[in-house]
């Protein structure tokens, strides 16, 4: 049983012009076996929240805390957070020229487990994980994210999550850029991962479409750097019908 | 004394071919070919001196010989193209000659460890790859002191020669190295230039073709990790039809005062129709401080080519790549190692021998201080 607790989190982005506050007091709990959906308009700060959880150096936390099972996440380096059981499926995964997917995954798993996986079982595990996501085996010899289509990048993120088996996974717009068939495959991947590992999921999305395949336990509405409403799955349905209009005007008032 | 050959004017190719030192003026630094070079630090290379000659260390293959500079088997046609190379040819007393017999096929690399007898040395190395032969020659320049000289690779018809030249000297060392390659009919040449150290290193690779159908690849990987200067001034002179050339140089630089210069000149002569050429230079700045100049030049005297292109880019080490890898649990040092390996992989993967490839990668990583302690 794991729990990620975010309390009154404030964070800025560091740019050449200075620091701009983005997160303005986020409080949230993600538990094992539960799916929290975060929905909000463009530019509301959803990715910033995801990056701050993962420890991206471009953002500074000005106040508040993030705690994973009693450990201070903010005190950890990026790789320590991953080894503590946090995972971020990125909205825009970066290309790493000259580094093959198989080498990358093996290096990652070795770092997470503290020892290299046995070659035979590793090859088998990877093949299976790839076929579950309907990925061509030739994929493993391509360079990380280089020339991947939007859908391939997202499958690759979910592939990593399945192999790394984090306690808590943050999925940042994993649904964007996917057609319906790919969305189904990816959603099944997320559900399978969650069931097999009893993991907690923080699902960031813009649209309700993915919530037909991945059932949220809790839905948060995120506007202007904070959560402005929290409810059950019915909240997502209301958002689908009415949009964010009422929340954004309320936040501005 | 013979009169120097004066070539017809083009902006890219050398104008004077001669063994007579005085046919070349002492460079003052404003000439196009010398404008990036640290002329003051190269002063010793512009005046003839009594230096030793580079020879071969330890046990070596019978194909590798240390010969007197007037050995009749050494190339009689080859002419120096600048003052340092003319001085080295005139003042060297010995040469290293590697003869790959006609039609012979060598499956294991022929490794030559070069060593110098004195503080400063002249170098003259020739590799003669006979017709239909196939071989890989590895030249390790583990020399101390300054070195001035030329390497020649002569690839006869349909021969297949891979030549790897590794320079890894300490900061006090200055080296000036020409590397002349002549590619025969339907022959195949792969030149790999790996430069890992040295205070001032200037390499001048030049590739030309003797007959149609030749293929030449010149690949380079270079590393500067502090107050170091490297210039790699490449010329591919397409003199014959239906040949190909492919130049890829990759440099990684770190630290204040590291300065690299890459000049990629490709000249396609009027008669060199139906050729394919591509050249690329990429530089990776690992920290703030280094400077990388990159100048590709393509001069086409004929429009009748299959393809001709070039690209050059210098970029900073990407923190987003580092973040991505670290977010997958990979510690920072390992993440940097992966990125740098990935950067050089295109060049290093051409080295067939896994031990050699591994040991070069290891040398690169230990210079960068990113070897993880497994
Ligand atoms: N690295 C950055 N540099 C400059 N501004 C940034 C940076 N990251 C975020 N911002 C700004 O912070 C705000 C929130 O951005 P963020 O990407 O977190 O929003 P988002 O909710 O994920 O949007 P989207 O739905 O488009 O993905 C935006 O105004 C954005 O321009
Ligand atoms: Mg976003």
XYZ file of C-alpha atoms and ligand atoms in Angstrom:
659
model
C 0.000 0.000 0.000
C 1.546 3.271 -1.163
C 0.468 6.847 -0.867
C 1.651 10.000 -2.587
C 0.620 13.063 -0.636
C 0.903 16.537 -2.112
C 0.221 19.367 0.292
C -0.294 23.036 -0.580
C 2.295 22.921 -3.347
C 3.483 26.195 -4.880
C 5.979 26.188 -7.738
C 7.539 28.553 -10.278
C 9.046 28.030 -13.686
C 12.548 29.429 -14.143
C 13.003 31.227 -17.445
C 15.486 33.778 -18.763
C 13.102 36.523 -17.699
C 12.885 35.242 -14.114
C 10.526 33.100 -12.113
C 6.838 32.823 -12.949
C 4.525 31.221 -10.405
C 2.482 28.397 -11.917
C 1.294 26.105 -9.157
C -0.668 28.010 -6.541
C -1.473 25.615 -3.748
C -2.090 22.062 -4.969
C -3.218 19.446 -2.447
C -3.857 15.892 -3.552
C -3.556 12.275 -2.417
C -2.905 9.347 -4.785
C -3.213 5.865 -3.272
C -2.408 2.370 -4.493
C -5.168 0.884 -6.589
C -6.861 4.217 -7.183
C -7.029 6.362 -10.299
C -7.174 10.118 -9.896
C -7.983 12.095 -13.008
C -6.849 15.682 -13.347
C -8.666 17.666 -15.974
C -8.073 21.239 -16.927
C -7.753 23.707 -19.773
C -4.552 24.366 -21.742
C -1.921 26.179 -19.812
C -3.523 25.587 -16.427
C -0.357 23.966 -15.072
C -1.091 20.250 -15.327
C 2.235 19.341 -16.907
C 4.000 21.592 -14.442
C 2.503 19.555 -11.614
C 3.668 16.342 -13.289
C 7.190 17.725 -13.812
C 7.448 19.000 -10.258
C 6.519 15.536 -8.954
C 9.255 14.035 -11.148
C 11.786 16.725 -10.201
C 12.383 18.590 -13.447
C 15.180 21.145 -12.860
C 13.328 23.954 -14.647
C 10.831 24.312 -11.848
C 11.361 25.399 -8.257
C 9.065 24.563 -5.427
C 8.506 27.686 -3.336
C 6.374 26.051 -0.639
C 4.425 22.941 0.198
C 5.466 19.290 0.250
C 5.382 16.020 -1.640
C 5.606 12.845 0.381
C 5.714 9.207 -0.741
C 5.063 6.767 2.103
C 6.743 9.030 4.629
C 9.711 9.933 2.392
C 10.323 13.533 1.364
C 10.148 13.421 -2.427
C 11.334 17.010 -2.856
C 14.636 16.111 -1.207
C 15.319 13.395 -3.794
C 17.121 13.738 -7.139
C 15.201 12.856 -10.295
C 16.593 9.325 -10.484
C 16.053 8.721 -6.764
C 12.382 9.558 -7.213
C 12.119 6.956 -9.956
C 13.865 4.411 -7.757
C 11.481 5.288 -4.916
C 8.612 4.179 -7.166
C 7.435 7.250 -9.053
C 6.949 7.268 -12.803
C 6.003 9.984 -15.248
C 4.686 9.184 -18.712
C 5.555 12.384 -20.501
C 3.398 14.496 -22.732
C 6.369 15.166 -25.014
C 8.983 12.404 -24.677
C 12.430 13.476 -25.903
C 14.585 11.849 -28.558
C 17.900 10.348 -27.563
C 20.002 9.847 -30.696
C 22.190 6.765 -30.855
C 20.608 5.072 -27.817
C 18.472 2.062 -28.679
C 15.200 1.336 -26.921
C 16.499 -2.017 -25.705
C 19.710 -0.538 -24.293
C 17.755 2.272 -22.643
C 15.195 -0.050 -21.061
C 17.835 -2.440 -19.829
C 19.874 0.379 -18.321
C 16.776 1.717 -16.615
C 15.690 -1.646 -15.214
C 19.236 -2.316 -14.019
C 19.241 1.012 -12.173
C 15.811 0.412 -10.658
C 16.512 -3.128 -9.472
C 20.125 -2.564 -8.544
C 21.239 -5.459 -10.756
C 21.060 -6.318 -14.418
C 18.072 -8.488 -15.336
C 18.891 -12.007 -16.524
C 19.253 -11.870 -20.265
C 16.898 -14.701 -21.099
C 13.945 -13.661 -18.958
C 14.524 -10.031 -19.864
C 14.229 -10.666 -23.603
C 11.071 -12.683 -22.986
C 9.546 -10.025 -20.695
C 10.265 -7.285 -23.174
C 8.825 -9.205 -26.114
C 5.653 -9.932 -24.178
C 5.264 -6.351 -22.960
C 5.701 -5.116 -26.513
C 3.220 -7.517 -28.024
C 0.662 -6.559 -25.334
C 0.894 -3.003 -26.636
C 0.871 -4.214 -30.256
C 4.358 -2.901 -30.876
C 6.567 -4.319 -33.600
C 9.575 -6.185 -32.088
C 11.851 -4.213 -34.447
C 11.020 -1.243 -32.260
C 13.545 -2.276 -29.642
C 16.460 -1.625 -31.975
C 15.333 1.881 -32.884
C 16.726 4.914 -31.110
C 14.718 6.226 -28.169
C 11.798 8.325 -29.508
C 13.726 9.165 -32.673
C 11.303 9.426 -35.559
C 8.510 7.840 -33.487
C 4.983 8.830 -34.425
C 2.858 10.460 -31.715
C 1.143 7.143 -31.020
C 4.432 5.217 -30.910
C 5.833 7.633 -28.355
C 2.849 7.106 -26.083
C 2.993 3.320 -26.391
C 6.674 3.486 -25.578
C 5.910 5.464 -22.408
C 3.333 2.875 -21.323
C 5.751 0.062 -22.199
C 8.289 1.589 -19.829
C 5.703 1.918 -17.083
C 4.736 -1.733 -17.426
C 8.352 -2.882 -17.199
C 9.408 -0.512 -14.421
C 6.419 -1.278 -12.211
C 6.270 1.966 -10.241
C 4.106 2.384 -7.162
C 2.585 5.596 -8.417
C 2.396 6.589 -12.084
C 1.630 10.033 -13.426
C 0.335 9.983 -16.994
C 0.492 13.356 -18.694
C -1.939 13.475 -21.626
C -1.117 9.956 -22.671
C -4.339 10.069 -24.704
C -3.425 13.050 -26.867
C -2.544 12.250 -30.448
C -3.979 8.715 -30.285
C -6.663 7.391 -32.598
C -9.427 5.269 -31.078
C -7.708 1.938 -31.716
C -4.431 3.101 -30.217
C -6.300 4.655 -27.309
C -7.877 1.282 -26.536
C -4.547 -0.527 -26.661
C -2.863 2.042 -24.453
C -5.765 2.126 -21.987
C -5.678 -1.657 -21.689
C -1.964 -1.348 -20.982
C -2.629 1.117 -18.183
C -5.427 -1.005 -16.689
C -3.315 -4.162 -16.834
C -0.408 -2.391 -15.161
C -2.667 -1.009 -12.441
C -4.336 -4.342 -11.690
C -1.133 -6.365 -11.697
C 0.798 -3.959 -9.503
C -1.975 -2.451 -7.398
C -0.488 0.865 -8.443
C -1.860 4.358 -7.982
C -2.443 6.409 -11.120
C -2.619 10.151 -11.605
C -4.127 10.608 -15.037
C -3.777 14.065 -16.525
C -6.043 14.755 -19.454
C -7.780 17.405 -21.372
C -10.615 15.301 -22.713
C -13.044 12.841 -21.138
C -12.579 10.360 -23.989
C -9.881 8.312 -22.203
C -12.049 8.060 -19.081
C -14.349 5.700 -20.965
C -11.503 3.187 -20.974
C -9.732 4.024 -17.751
C -12.267 4.471 -14.983
C -11.296 7.180 -12.522
C -12.123 6.904 -8.854
C -11.720 10.622 -8.302
C -11.872 13.536 -10.752
C -10.209 16.899 -10.069
C -10.759 20.060 -12.033
C -7.516 21.988 -12.386
C -7.589 25.691 -13.243
C -4.937 28.381 -12.860
C -2.471 26.267 -10.952
C -4.792 24.645 -8.466
C -7.589 22.174 -7.953
C -10.913 24.014 -7.982
C -13.327 21.096 -7.747
C -13.168 17.408 -6.822
C -15.784 14.740 -7.361
C -16.517 11.260 -8.680
C -16.722 10.076 -12.303
C -19.930 12.107 -12.704
C -17.822 15.272 -12.564
C -16.074 14.208 -15.775
C -19.450 13.743 -17.450
C -20.496 17.225 -16.406
C -17.251 18.626 -17.836
C -17.898 16.772 -21.084
C -21.275 18.454 -21.369
C -20.457 21.943 -20.110
C -16.682 22.425 -20.559
C -14.404 24.375 -18.217
C -16.155 27.689 -18.818
C -17.808 28.035 -15.436
C -14.590 27.122 -13.596
C -12.331 29.429 -15.574
C -14.668 32.405 -15.136
C -14.987 31.612 -11.438
C -11.180 31.419 -11.103
C -10.756 34.754 -12.798
C -13.478 36.492 -10.775
C 65.772 20.319 -57.801
C 62.468 20.072 -59.645
C 60.104 22.978 -60.158
C 56.973 22.817 -58.040
C 53.753 21.759 -59.690
C 51.322 24.626 -59.631
C 47.727 23.459 -59.854
C 45.018 25.460 -61.629
C 43.317 27.881 -59.308
C 40.388 26.748 -57.225
C 39.495 28.061 -53.832
C 39.647 24.712 -52.136
C 42.467 22.533 -53.433
C 46.121 23.172 -52.632
C 47.945 25.209 -55.244
C 51.476 23.982 -54.758
C 52.711 20.385 -54.733
C 56.402 20.159 -53.939
C 59.106 18.510 -51.864
C 61.082 21.700 -51.783
C 60.535 23.477 -48.467
C 61.195 26.905 -49.892
C 58.417 26.563 -52.436
C 56.140 27.271 -49.485
C 56.167 30.579 -47.647
C 56.077 30.637 -43.870
C 52.381 31.104 -43.040
C 51.520 34.355 -41.328
C 47.966 33.390 -40.389
C 45.983 35.490 -42.830
C 45.992 32.842 -45.570
C 42.636 31.092 -45.939
C 44.066 27.688 -45.007
C 45.816 29.009 -41.905
C 43.301 31.491 -40.656
C 42.014 29.329 -37.806
C 45.377 27.876 -36.819
C 47.358 29.064 -33.774
C 50.303 30.219 -35.893
C 52.506 31.159 -32.927
C 52.190 27.759 -31.321
C 53.007 26.119 -34.643
C 56.149 28.235 -35.240
C 58.459 25.246 -34.720
C 56.640 23.451 -37.505
C 57.500 26.072 -40.083
C 61.301 25.821 -39.835
C 63.319 22.686 -40.590
C 65.011 21.196 -37.543
C 66.833 18.080 -36.505
C 64.068 15.959 -35.095
C 63.879 12.184 -34.754
C 61.623 9.960 -36.799
C 58.553 8.100 -35.610
C 58.968 4.329 -35.634
C 57.085 1.281 -34.469
C 56.978 0.031 -30.877
C 57.119 -3.577 -29.795
C 56.219 -6.700 -31.712
C 54.519 -6.130 -34.982
C 53.240 -7.846 -38.037
C 55.780 -8.622 -40.792
C 53.737 -6.402 -43.102
C 54.837 -3.452 -41.040
C 58.356 -2.229 -41.741
C 60.488 0.602 -40.556
C 62.376 1.752 -43.657
C 64.825 4.455 -44.660
C 63.127 7.509 -46.082
C 64.784 6.935 -49.474
C 63.377 3.399 -49.797
C 62.257 3.086 -53.396
C 58.990 1.445 -52.358
C 57.745 4.656 -50.774
C 55.507 6.781 -52.959
C 57.500 8.735 -55.488
C 54.495 10.664 -56.750
C 53.147 12.071 -53.546
C 54.048 15.699 -52.951
C 53.616 17.783 -49.814
C 51.093 20.603 -50.059
C 52.218 22.972 -47.333
C 55.318 24.001 -45.445
C 55.039 21.624 -42.463
C 54.456 18.591 -44.680
C 57.343 19.588 -46.957
C 59.632 19.961 -43.954
C 58.587 16.589 -42.524
C 59.155 14.813 -45.840
C 62.548 16.451 -46.272
C 63.794 15.967 -42.718
C 62.419 12.554 -41.707
C 65.107 9.901 -41.838
C 62.792 6.901 -41.592
C 59.282 5.916 -42.564
C 56.813 3.257 -41.528
C 55.661 1.235 -44.515
C 52.707 -1.134 -44.322
C 52.281 -3.262 -47.410
C 49.088 -5.234 -47.912
C 49.914 -7.676 -50.678
C 47.759 -7.802 -53.761
C 44.695 -10.024 -53.282
C 45.513 -10.764 -49.657
C 42.652 -10.718 -47.160
C 43.320 -9.948 -43.498
C 40.513 -10.653 -41.122
C 42.177 -9.369 -37.954
C 43.199 -5.736 -37.649
C 46.873 -4.895 -38.194
C 47.724 -2.801 -35.159
C 50.694 -0.458 -35.318
C 51.871 1.308 -32.190
C 53.860 4.331 -33.254
C 56.637 5.586 -31.007
C 59.123 8.386 -31.313
C 62.814 8.301 -30.619
C 63.325 11.903 -29.584
C 61.415 14.744 -27.991
C 60.071 16.016 -31.283
C 59.665 13.841 -34.329
C 58.854 13.775 -37.965
C 56.434 11.168 -39.123
C 56.012 9.466 -42.428
C 53.661 6.503 -42.684
C 52.478 4.811 -45.850
C 49.855 2.123 -46.204
C 49.800 0.447 -49.595
C 46.715 -1.682 -50.082
C 47.327 -3.849 -53.158
C 44.629 -4.528 -55.723
C 41.764 -6.743 -54.478
C 43.205 -6.828 -50.957
C 41.159 -6.330 -47.816
C 42.568 -5.137 -44.512
C 42.126 -2.968 -41.459
C 45.079 -0.971 -40.215
C 45.078 0.662 -36.806
C 47.640 3.359 -36.096
C 48.001 4.285 -32.459
C 49.857 7.564 -32.103
C 50.910 7.150 -28.486
C 53.854 9.429 -29.043
C 55.330 11.923 -26.645
C 56.596 15.294 -27.790
C 55.603 17.165 -30.898
C 54.986 15.357 -34.150
C 54.943 16.696 -37.687
C 54.281 14.497 -40.662
C 52.085 12.741 -43.146
C 50.207 9.501 -43.484
C 49.469 8.143 -46.939
C 46.890 5.532 -47.759
C 47.093 4.265 -51.281
C 44.189 2.034 -52.135
C 44.730 0.154 -55.353
C 41.958 -1.016 -57.683
C 39.135 -2.843 -55.921
C 41.012 -2.959 -52.645
C 39.104 -2.470 -49.422
C 41.036 -0.601 -46.739
C 39.922 0.549 -43.320
C 42.405 2.756 -41.563
C 41.981 3.948 -38.017
C 44.217 6.633 -36.597
C 44.062 7.315 -32.875
C 45.722 10.358 -31.350
C 45.772 10.652 -27.593
C 48.562 12.912 -26.404
C 49.012 15.080 -23.341
C 48.401 18.810 -23.150
C 52.023 19.783 -23.834
C 51.970 18.131 -27.241
C 51.470 19.747 -30.622
C 50.861 17.616 -33.693
C 50.500 18.486 -37.324
C 49.361 15.558 -39.423
C 48.505 15.290 -43.063
C 46.578 12.265 -44.192
C 46.563 11.779 -47.919
C 44.406 9.075 -49.457
C 44.235 7.993 -53.056
C 41.374 5.705 -54.025
C 41.756 3.416 -57.044
C 39.168 2.080 -59.446
C 36.154 0.602 -57.619
C 38.183 0.610 -54.414
C 36.737 1.201 -50.988
C 38.331 3.313 -48.280
C 37.149 3.939 -44.748
C 39.255 6.355 -42.723
C 38.560 6.821 -39.039
C 40.226 9.627 -37.207
C 39.901 9.558 -33.439
C 41.473 12.455 -31.567
C 41.244 12.263 -27.815
C 43.896 14.611 -26.554
C 46.826 16.898 -27.191
C 47.388 20.609 -26.706
C 47.310 21.680 -30.335
C 46.330 19.128 -32.961
C 45.878 19.988 -36.593
C 44.913 17.230 -39.000
C 44.681 17.728 -42.744
C 43.000 14.733 -44.368
C 42.789 14.843 -48.134
C 41.049 12.281 -50.293
C 41.358 11.997 -54.020
C 40.538 9.389 -56.640
C 42.755 7.768 -59.216
C 39.997 6.225 -61.338
C 36.197 5.978 -61.509
C 34.058 3.976 -59.088
C 35.934 4.612 -55.849
C 34.215 4.998 -52.513
C 35.669 6.971 -49.625
C 34.357 7.534 -46.143
C 36.180 9.778 -43.694
C 34.783 9.555 -40.214
C 36.061 11.409 -37.215
C 35.394 11.546 -33.511
C 37.167 14.164 -31.459
C 37.167 15.211 -27.887
C 38.417 18.343 -26.171
C 38.274 18.610 -22.421
C 40.018 21.825 -21.501
C 42.498 24.314 -22.882
C 42.969 22.475 -26.139
C 42.860 23.336 -29.791
C 42.001 20.981 -32.620
C 41.585 21.716 -36.264
C 40.404 19.110 -38.721
C 40.670 20.463 -42.223
C 39.312 17.936 -44.682
C 39.436 18.093 -48.437
C 37.717 15.628 -50.712
C 38.818 16.266 -54.259
C 36.470 14.552 -56.698
C 38.654 14.212 -59.729
C 36.967 11.183 -61.309
C 33.417 10.247 -62.349
C 31.100 7.869 -60.473
C 32.848 8.037 -57.122
C 31.310 8.621 -53.710
C 32.468 10.414 -50.615
C 30.941 10.546 -47.178
C 32.453 12.631 -44.394
C 31.116 12.514 -40.843
C 32.952 14.217 -37.986
C 31.597 14.411 -34.479
C 33.137 16.407 -31.674
C 32.391 16.655 -27.972
C 33.830 19.613 -26.097
C 33.906 20.558 -22.466
C 35.583 23.199 -20.372
C 36.779 26.745 -20.738
C 39.271 27.257 -23.557
C 38.415 24.189 -25.620
C 38.321 25.243 -29.249
C 37.709 23.052 -32.264
C 37.650 23.912 -35.929
C 36.188 21.680 -38.572
C 36.577 22.586 -42.216
C 34.944 20.274 -44.690
C 35.936 21.153 -48.233
C 34.501 19.142 -51.077
C 35.550 19.949 -54.591
C 33.743 18.328 -57.496
C 35.750 18.851 -60.677
C 34.193 19.327 -64.089
C 35.072 15.780 -65.124
C 33.720 14.205 -61.887
C 30.221 13.527 -63.158
C 27.757 11.161 -61.532
C 29.335 11.399 -58.092
C 27.663 11.307 -54.688
C 28.962 13.312 -51.783
C 27.778 14.120 -48.309
C 29.528 15.743 -45.377
C 28.404 16.310 -41.850
C 29.882 17.814 -38.726
C 28.123 17.763 -35.369
C 29.527 19.177 -32.197
C 28.216 18.633 -28.719
C 29.059 21.238 -26.086
C 28.993 19.416 -22.785
C 29.510 22.519 -20.653
C 29.624 26.289 -20.993
C 32.898 27.680 -22.303
C 34.024 25.702 -25.366
C 33.912 27.035 -28.888
C 33.348 24.950 -31.996
C 33.756 26.404 -35.474
C 32.312 24.428 -38.324
C 32.653 25.388 -41.971
C 31.423 23.089 -44.732
C 32.274 24.159 -48.289
C 30.984 22.481 -51.390
C 32.340 23.630 -54.742
C 30.650 22.098 -57.769
C 32.251 22.552 -61.165
C 29.664 20.258 -62.708
C 25.932 20.094 -62.139
C 25.876 16.510 -63.336
C 26.042 14.797 -59.937
C 23.767 12.224 -58.295
C 23.774 13.974 -54.962
C 25.770 16.562 -53.077
C 24.935 17.764 -49.611
C 26.294 18.951 -46.333
C 25.129 19.690 -42.819
C 26.717 21.145 -39.765
C 25.353 21.795 -36.298
C 26.676 22.601 -32.880
C 24.407 22.051 -29.923
C 24.482 22.117 -26.182
C 24.163 18.990 -24.102
C 20.421 18.599 -23.801
C 19.198 18.765 -20.214
C 15.845 17.386 -21.329
C 17.572 14.170 -22.403
C 19.255 13.956 -19.048
C 15.951 14.513 -17.255
C 14.212 11.877 -19.334
C 16.853 9.258 -18.576
C 17.073 10.143 -14.892
C 13.300 10.007 -14.568
C 13.690 6.334 -15.503
C 15.905 5.733 -12.505
C 19.204 6.086 -14.362
C 21.815 7.961 -12.264
C 23.198 11.164 -13.754
C 26.673 9.795 -14.589
C 25.225 6.814 -16.433
C 22.729 9.062 -18.194
C 25.517 11.341 -19.462
C 27.449 8.284 -20.562
C 24.485 7.017 -22.558
C 24.023 10.350 -24.292
C 27.714 10.717 -25.188
C 27.891 7.117 -26.407
C 24.820 7.744 -28.474
C 26.446 10.817 -29.938
C 29.569 8.976 -31.070
C 27.886 5.703 -31.986
C 27.531 6.571 -35.670
C 31.301 6.879 -35.951
C 32.462 4.241 -33.472
C 30.109 1.552 -34.760
C 32.160 1.518 -37.940
C 34.974 -0.056 -35.949
C 34.301 -3.744 -36.444
C 36.555 -5.044 -33.725
C 34.535 -5.016 -30.487
C 37.588 -4.840 -28.207
C 39.003 -1.877 -30.029
C 35.634 -0.149 -30.105
C 35.110 -0.797 -26.416
C 38.526 0.449 -25.411
C 38.130 3.665 -27.421
C 34.739 4.320 -25.881
C 36.259 3.715 -22.492
C 39.039 6.210 -23.206
C 36.479 8.810 -24.287
C 34.395 8.264 -21.190
C 37.279 8.379 -18.775
C 38.426 11.686 -20.323
C 34.960 13.049 -19.760
C 34.877 11.684 -16.219
C 31.687 9.789 -16.896
C 32.839 6.242 -16.404
C 30.536 4.580 -13.944
C 32.234 2.435 -11.392
C 30.692 -0.937 -11.987
N 9.434 25.600 -19.238
C 8.577 26.617 -19.290
N 8.988 27.827 -19.715
C 8.122 28.861 -19.774
N 6.845 28.783 -19.427
C 6.382 27.618 -18.983
C 7.218 26.474 -18.911
N 6.506 25.446 -18.453
C 5.271 25.928 -18.278
N 5.185 27.215 -18.573
C 3.986 28.046 -18.519
O 3.254 27.629 -17.412
C 1.878 27.538 -17.726
C 1.391 26.136 -17.470
O 1.971 25.266 -18.391
P 1.717 23.692 -18.378
O 2.475 23.107 -19.485
O 1.971 23.174 -17.035
O 0.161 23.631 -18.708
P -0.750 22.398 -19.076
O -1.941 22.484 -18.220
O 0.000 21.140 -19.044
O -1.182 22.738 -20.562
P -1.540 21.749 -21.797
O -2.947 21.318 -21.607
O -1.377 22.624 -22.993
O -0.574 20.623 -21.786
C 1.735 27.977 -19.168
O 1.379 29.337 -19.175
C 3.107 27.779 -19.719
O 3.354 28.690 -20.755
Mg 0.540 19.732 -20.445
